[in-house]
Protein backbone atom coordinates (compact mmCIF):
# COMPACT_ATOMS: atom_id res chain seq x y z
CA MET A 1 -16.65 -24.41 -185.02
CA LEU A 2 -17.38 -21.55 -187.35
CA SER A 3 -18.47 -22.72 -190.81
CA ARG A 4 -15.81 -20.44 -192.41
CA VAL A 5 -12.95 -22.38 -190.64
CA ALA A 6 -14.61 -25.72 -191.25
CA SER A 7 -14.75 -25.03 -194.99
CA ASN A 8 -11.20 -23.86 -194.98
CA ILE A 9 -9.95 -26.91 -193.32
CA TYR A 10 -11.96 -29.10 -195.71
CA TRP A 11 -10.49 -27.28 -198.88
CA LEU A 12 -7.14 -27.53 -197.16
CA GLY A 13 -7.15 -31.27 -197.30
CA ARG A 14 -8.57 -31.13 -201.03
CA TYR A 15 -5.89 -28.84 -202.28
CA LEU A 16 -2.94 -30.67 -200.59
CA GLN A 17 -4.30 -33.87 -202.08
CA ARG A 18 -4.65 -32.25 -205.62
CA ALA A 19 -1.28 -31.00 -205.53
CA GLU A 20 0.29 -34.53 -204.63
CA ASN A 21 -2.11 -36.23 -207.33
CA THR A 22 -1.20 -33.75 -210.23
CA ALA A 23 2.43 -34.47 -209.43
CA ARG A 24 1.98 -38.18 -209.66
CA LEU A 25 0.01 -38.03 -212.68
CA VAL A 26 2.75 -35.93 -214.62
CA ASN A 27 5.58 -38.17 -213.12
CA VAL A 28 4.20 -41.42 -214.11
CA ASN A 29 3.15 -40.15 -217.57
CA SER A 30 6.81 -39.09 -218.27
CA LEU A 31 8.00 -42.52 -217.09
CA LEU A 32 5.48 -44.15 -219.24
CA LEU A 33 7.03 -42.33 -222.32
CA LEU A 34 10.44 -44.59 -221.40
CA ASP A 35 8.47 -47.78 -221.21
CA LEU A 36 6.80 -47.89 -224.43
CA PRO A 37 8.52 -48.79 -227.64
CA ARG A 38 9.64 -45.95 -230.16
CA GLY A 39 6.79 -45.29 -232.68
CA ILE A 40 4.02 -45.91 -230.48
CA PRO A 41 1.52 -42.98 -230.54
CA PHE A 42 1.37 -41.33 -227.19
CA GLY A 43 -0.16 -37.92 -226.19
CA TRP A 44 -0.28 -35.66 -222.97
CA GLN A 45 -4.16 -34.70 -223.77
CA PRO A 46 -5.36 -37.51 -221.47
CA LEU A 47 -3.68 -35.89 -218.37
CA ILE A 48 -5.99 -32.65 -219.03
CA GLN A 49 -8.98 -34.94 -219.49
CA ILE A 50 -8.08 -36.70 -216.27
CA VAL A 51 -8.10 -33.11 -214.13
CA GLY A 52 -11.36 -32.10 -216.21
CA ALA A 53 -9.82 -29.05 -217.40
CA ASP A 54 -10.23 -29.36 -221.10
CA ASP A 55 -11.97 -26.10 -221.74
CA LEU A 56 -9.90 -23.85 -219.73
CA TYR A 57 -6.81 -25.61 -221.44
CA ARG A 58 -8.06 -24.83 -224.85
CA SER A 59 -9.06 -21.18 -223.82
CA ILE A 60 -5.37 -20.74 -222.95
CA TYR A 61 -3.30 -23.14 -225.26
CA GLY A 62 -5.77 -23.78 -228.12
CA GLU A 63 -5.46 -27.28 -229.47
CA ASP A 64 -1.71 -27.48 -229.05
CA TYR A 65 -1.33 -30.51 -226.63
CA SER A 66 2.46 -30.49 -226.69
CA GLU A 67 4.25 -32.09 -223.67
CA LEU A 68 5.68 -28.37 -222.84
CA ASN A 69 2.28 -26.99 -222.76
CA VAL A 70 0.45 -29.73 -220.55
CA VAL A 71 3.24 -29.88 -218.31
CA ARG A 72 3.40 -26.06 -217.72
CA PHE A 73 -0.39 -26.13 -217.30
CA LEU A 74 -0.41 -28.65 -214.83
CA LEU A 75 2.67 -27.59 -212.82
CA LEU A 76 3.03 -23.93 -213.04
CA ASP A 77 0.17 -22.10 -214.82
CA GLN A 78 -1.41 -19.75 -212.28
CA ARG A 79 -4.48 -19.50 -214.71
CA ASN A 80 -5.33 -23.10 -213.74
CA PRO A 81 -6.64 -23.31 -210.20
CA GLY A 82 -5.82 -27.17 -210.26
CA SER A 83 -2.28 -26.71 -211.20
CA ILE A 84 0.52 -27.66 -208.69
CA HIS A 85 1.58 -23.83 -207.99
CA SER A 86 -2.11 -22.68 -207.69
CA SER A 87 -2.95 -25.67 -205.28
CA LEU A 88 -0.21 -25.05 -202.89
CA HIS A 89 -0.64 -21.15 -202.98
CA THR A 90 -4.24 -21.56 -202.21
CA ALA A 91 -3.49 -24.16 -199.31
CA ARG A 92 -0.80 -21.70 -198.06
CA GLU A 93 -3.47 -18.92 -197.94
CA ILE A 94 -5.98 -20.96 -196.31
CA ILE A 95 -3.32 -22.02 -193.46
CA ARG A 96 -2.72 -18.42 -193.20
CA THR A 97 -6.16 -17.73 -192.10
CA VAL A 98 -6.74 -20.65 -189.81
CA ARG A 99 -3.28 -20.83 -188.23
CA ASP A 100 -4.58 -20.94 -184.77
CA ALA A 101 -6.21 -24.18 -185.36
CA MET A 102 -3.01 -25.74 -187.29
CA PRO A 103 0.36 -26.71 -185.72
CA ARG A 104 3.08 -24.16 -186.58
CA GLU A 105 5.06 -26.57 -188.29
CA VAL A 106 2.53 -27.06 -191.16
CA TRP A 107 2.86 -23.58 -191.88
CA GLU A 108 6.70 -23.92 -192.08
CA LYS A 109 6.93 -26.93 -194.21
CA LEU A 110 4.00 -25.81 -196.68
CA ASN A 111 5.82 -22.37 -196.94
CA ASP A 112 9.04 -24.18 -197.74
CA LEU A 113 7.38 -26.17 -200.57
CA HIS A 114 5.52 -23.20 -201.83
CA TYR A 115 8.59 -21.46 -202.58
CA PHE A 116 10.55 -24.51 -203.88
CA VAL A 117 8.05 -24.61 -206.63
CA ILE A 118 8.38 -21.14 -207.50
CA GLY A 119 11.95 -21.31 -207.46
CA GLN A 120 12.58 -24.51 -209.30
CA GLY A 121 9.47 -25.01 -211.24
CA GLU A 122 10.73 -23.63 -214.62
CA GLY A 123 13.40 -26.31 -214.53
CA ALA A 124 10.83 -29.03 -214.07
CA LEU A 125 9.69 -28.29 -217.75
CA THR A 126 12.55 -30.21 -218.93
CA ARG A 127 12.53 -34.02 -218.89
CA SER A 128 16.16 -34.42 -217.17
CA ARG A 129 14.91 -32.36 -214.06
CA ARG A 130 11.17 -33.16 -213.88
CA GLY A 131 11.45 -36.40 -211.86
CA ALA A 132 13.34 -34.95 -209.03
CA PHE A 133 11.23 -31.93 -208.92
CA LEU A 134 7.93 -33.88 -208.88
CA GLN A 135 9.20 -36.34 -206.39
CA ARG A 136 10.00 -33.65 -203.94
CA VAL A 137 6.62 -32.21 -204.51
CA ILE A 138 5.11 -35.56 -203.71
CA ASP A 139 7.21 -36.23 -200.49
CA ASN A 140 6.72 -32.80 -199.18
CA THR A 141 2.89 -32.72 -199.48
CA MET A 142 2.90 -36.11 -197.85
CA LEU A 143 5.10 -34.70 -195.02
CA VAL A 144 2.70 -31.75 -194.63
CA TYR A 145 -0.23 -34.11 -194.20
CA SER A 146 1.63 -36.20 -192.11
CA VAL A 147 2.38 -33.19 -189.65
CA LEU A 148 -1.27 -32.32 -189.67
CA THR A 149 -2.54 -35.94 -189.01
CA LEU A 150 0.11 -36.48 -186.02
CA ASN A 151 0.01 -33.21 -184.31
CA MET A 152 -3.32 -31.75 -185.02
CA SER A 153 -5.97 -32.42 -182.40
CA GLN A 154 -8.57 -34.86 -183.90
CA ASP A 155 -11.67 -32.54 -183.33
CA VAL A 156 -14.34 -31.56 -185.77
CA GLY A 157 -11.84 -29.44 -187.64
CA PHE A 158 -9.56 -32.80 -188.17
CA GLN A 159 -12.79 -34.54 -189.57
CA PHE A 160 -13.48 -32.09 -192.09
CA LEU A 161 -9.73 -32.62 -193.30
CA ARG A 162 -10.18 -36.11 -193.55
CA ILE A 163 -13.39 -35.53 -195.54
CA GLY A 164 -11.70 -32.94 -198.15
CA THR A 165 -8.84 -35.47 -198.34
CA ASN A 166 -10.80 -38.68 -199.01
CA LEU A 167 -13.40 -37.03 -201.39
CA GLU A 168 -10.41 -35.52 -203.63
CA GLN A 169 -8.57 -38.81 -203.67
CA ALA A 170 -11.75 -40.77 -204.60
CA ASP A 171 -12.54 -38.14 -207.29
CA MET A 172 -8.94 -38.40 -208.70
CA THR A 173 -9.08 -42.15 -208.61
CA THR A 174 -12.28 -42.37 -210.74
CA ARG A 175 -10.96 -39.82 -213.12
CA ILE A 176 -7.99 -41.68 -213.59
CA LEU A 177 -9.72 -45.04 -214.33
CA ASP A 178 -12.24 -43.27 -216.56
CA VAL A 179 -9.76 -41.75 -218.86
CA ARG A 180 -7.39 -44.80 -218.89
CA SER A 181 -10.30 -47.35 -219.66
CA VAL A 182 -9.92 -45.98 -222.99
CA SER A 183 -6.78 -47.27 -224.56
CA LEU A 184 -3.97 -44.51 -225.46
CA ILE A 185 -2.59 -46.97 -227.88
CA ASP A 186 -3.44 -46.88 -231.48
CA PRO A 187 -5.30 -50.12 -232.16
CA THR A 188 -3.74 -50.72 -235.60
CA GLY A 189 -1.58 -53.85 -235.68
CA ARG A 190 -1.96 -57.38 -234.40
CA PRO A 191 -3.66 -57.87 -230.93
CA GLU A 192 -0.69 -60.13 -229.88
CA GLN A 193 1.69 -57.49 -230.49
CA LEU A 194 -0.13 -54.69 -228.57
CA ALA A 195 -1.38 -56.93 -225.61
CA PRO A 196 1.86 -56.29 -223.42
CA LEU A 197 1.58 -52.40 -224.34
CA TYR A 198 -1.87 -52.54 -222.76
CA ASN A 199 -0.78 -54.24 -219.66
CA ILE A 200 1.99 -51.32 -219.35
CA GLN A 201 -0.70 -48.89 -219.48
CA TRP A 202 -2.48 -50.34 -216.55
CA MET A 203 0.68 -50.88 -214.71
CA SER A 204 0.93 -47.02 -215.06
CA VAL A 205 -2.46 -46.55 -213.66
CA LEU A 206 -1.35 -48.37 -210.60
CA ARG A 207 1.73 -46.57 -210.32
CA SER A 208 0.06 -43.04 -210.59
CA LEU A 209 -1.85 -44.29 -207.36
CA THR A 210 1.20 -45.94 -205.79
CA ALA A 211 -0.88 -49.00 -205.86
CA TYR A 212 1.28 -51.52 -207.85
CA GLN A 213 2.98 -53.42 -204.97
CA MET A 214 -0.43 -53.42 -202.89
CA TYR A 215 -2.26 -54.76 -206.04
CA ARG A 216 0.40 -57.61 -206.57
CA ARG A 217 0.00 -58.45 -202.65
CA HIS A 218 -4.08 -58.29 -202.65
CA VAL A 219 -4.76 -59.51 -206.26
CA ARG A 220 -1.67 -62.09 -206.66
CA ALA A 221 -2.28 -62.20 -210.37
CA ARG A 222 -0.59 -60.42 -213.56
CA VAL A 223 -1.77 -56.87 -213.95
CA ASN A 224 -4.94 -56.64 -216.22
CA ARG A 225 -7.77 -54.31 -216.79
CA THR A 226 -10.35 -55.92 -214.61
CA GLY A 227 -8.15 -56.49 -211.76
CA VAL A 228 -7.00 -53.02 -211.62
CA LEU A 229 -10.50 -51.66 -211.89
CA ARG A 230 -11.77 -53.91 -209.24
CA PHE A 231 -9.07 -53.24 -206.92
CA LEU A 232 -9.15 -49.27 -207.33
CA LEU A 233 -12.75 -49.33 -207.07
CA GLN A 234 -13.79 -51.56 -204.41
CA ASN A 235 -10.96 -52.79 -202.50
CA ARG A 236 -11.61 -51.90 -198.58
CA GLU A 237 -7.88 -51.80 -197.27
CA PHE A 238 -6.12 -49.78 -199.90
CA PRO A 239 -6.36 -45.98 -198.96
CA ARG A 240 -6.50 -44.70 -202.45
CA SER A 241 -9.48 -46.99 -203.64
CA VAL A 242 -12.69 -45.42 -204.02
CA MET A 243 -14.59 -47.81 -201.49
CA PHE A 244 -11.77 -47.10 -198.82
CA CYS A 245 -12.05 -43.17 -199.20
CA LEU A 246 -15.73 -43.40 -198.79
CA SER A 247 -15.51 -45.69 -195.81
CA THR A 248 -13.25 -43.16 -194.41
CA ILE A 249 -15.95 -40.29 -194.87
CA ALA A 250 -18.30 -42.42 -193.25
CA MET A 251 -16.44 -42.70 -190.18
CA THR A 252 -16.14 -39.17 -189.68
CA ARG A 253 -20.07 -38.85 -189.27
CA SER A 254 -19.96 -39.82 -185.59
CA HIS A 255 -17.99 -36.76 -185.09
CA LEU A 256 -20.09 -34.38 -186.91
CA PRO A 257 -23.57 -32.84 -186.43
CA GLU A 258 -26.19 -34.99 -188.11
CA SER A 259 -26.90 -34.47 -191.83
CA ARG A 260 -29.57 -36.53 -193.59
CA SER A 261 -28.52 -35.22 -197.03
CA VAL A 262 -24.92 -35.92 -196.40
CA GLU A 263 -25.72 -39.41 -195.07
CA ARG A 264 -28.09 -40.43 -197.93
CA THR A 265 -25.86 -39.05 -200.73
CA LEU A 266 -22.72 -40.97 -199.22
CA TRP A 267 -24.57 -44.36 -198.80
CA ARG A 268 -26.03 -44.02 -202.61
CA VAL A 269 -22.41 -43.51 -203.92
CA ARG A 270 -20.99 -46.37 -201.64
CA ALA A 271 -23.73 -48.64 -203.13
CA LEU A 272 -22.85 -47.77 -206.71
CA VAL A 273 -19.26 -48.71 -206.06
CA GLN A 274 -19.90 -51.85 -203.77
CA ASP A 275 -22.58 -53.50 -206.01
CA ALA A 276 -20.93 -52.82 -209.37
CA ASN A 277 -20.05 -55.79 -211.36
CA VAL A 278 -16.68 -54.92 -212.73
CA ASP A 279 -16.49 -57.84 -215.03
CA LYS A 280 -19.53 -57.07 -217.07
CA LEU A 281 -18.94 -53.33 -217.03
CA VAL A 282 -15.63 -53.66 -218.63
CA GLU A 283 -17.44 -54.74 -221.91
CA THR A 284 -20.66 -52.62 -221.52
CA GLY A 285 -21.01 -49.68 -219.54
CA LEU A 286 -17.97 -48.72 -217.54
CA HIS A 287 -17.74 -45.34 -218.52
CA GLU A 288 -21.35 -44.58 -217.59
CA LEU A 289 -20.76 -46.14 -213.93
CA LEU A 290 -17.69 -43.99 -213.45
CA ASP A 291 -19.45 -41.03 -214.65
CA GLU A 292 -22.43 -41.76 -212.32
CA ILE A 293 -19.85 -42.23 -209.38
CA GLN A 294 -18.22 -38.90 -210.32
CA LEU A 295 -21.55 -37.19 -210.16
CA GLY A 296 -22.21 -38.78 -206.85
CA LEU A 297 -18.94 -37.53 -205.41
CA SER A 298 -20.08 -33.99 -206.74
CA ASP A 299 -23.45 -34.40 -204.92
CA LEU A 300 -21.57 -35.35 -201.85
CA HIS A 301 -19.33 -32.20 -201.86
CA GLU A 302 -22.54 -30.17 -202.49
CA ALA A 303 -24.18 -31.69 -199.58
CA VAL A 304 -21.34 -31.30 -197.40
CA THR A 305 -21.16 -27.77 -198.44
CA GLN A 306 -24.77 -26.98 -197.84
CA SER A 307 -25.00 -28.92 -194.47
CA PHE A 308 -22.03 -27.56 -193.01
CA PHE A 309 -20.63 -24.51 -194.48
CA ARG A 310 -23.41 -22.50 -195.74
CA VAL A 311 -24.35 -19.44 -193.23
CA GLU A 312 -28.05 -18.46 -193.80
């Protein structure tokens, strides 16, 4: 397969996953507003931190992290390459260039979603219409991916789609954990009063990854910080956990040309996640671990790019 086509399919997986995850983040944050008691300090800035766009956001909106600005930036702003609009536009352009390698239905479904976002996006800036809009984005990005996985030949191109999708998901999961591990609630007040609110926050983390029911099934305990961290980092059966995503990437290796750099980087990141002592890190160095995992995922992306997509 030509490196250009392989790269496009890899990025198609990443942009589809990015659009879905961004829709989930905004939707869950909107619902979290309804769960917290009135008067509890709550901000939208953490969403910008999660997607890693602080500098870009400030260059456009300054220090105004209002709900309207943050939601517009994440949903519709074409100056933000990670917005839902930009991600779907880029995914659509990728499919346009590799249509011979894609089922025809993928183009039709993604095209419909793209024009839905253009036509209905402004209405989603209001709370009353936001939930239905974001749910449709989530449902339809999952539909596009389902059409791909069920109708695309599972050849080399499909393996790059899996790598891109799972690398994007692993990155987003670690970002969510990293930002949410720092409490969003003002710690003033009595701890016994705030404890239930902390649990609400960790429930929102699970819901942002559609992980609440599976957490209860696997962990069989009340939602708490340590349990959520361990589940979303190390569980081998939940598709959005970091370990599951890395294991899925590892399974693609037998279908691709050998690359020692990809293999070394992948196993190094997997070891970081697998060997982490979450109980100790919660009190001492959780941010440092998550930062190291994120750097490892960045190194893995670079190794994949250098090994398979670079043309000498």
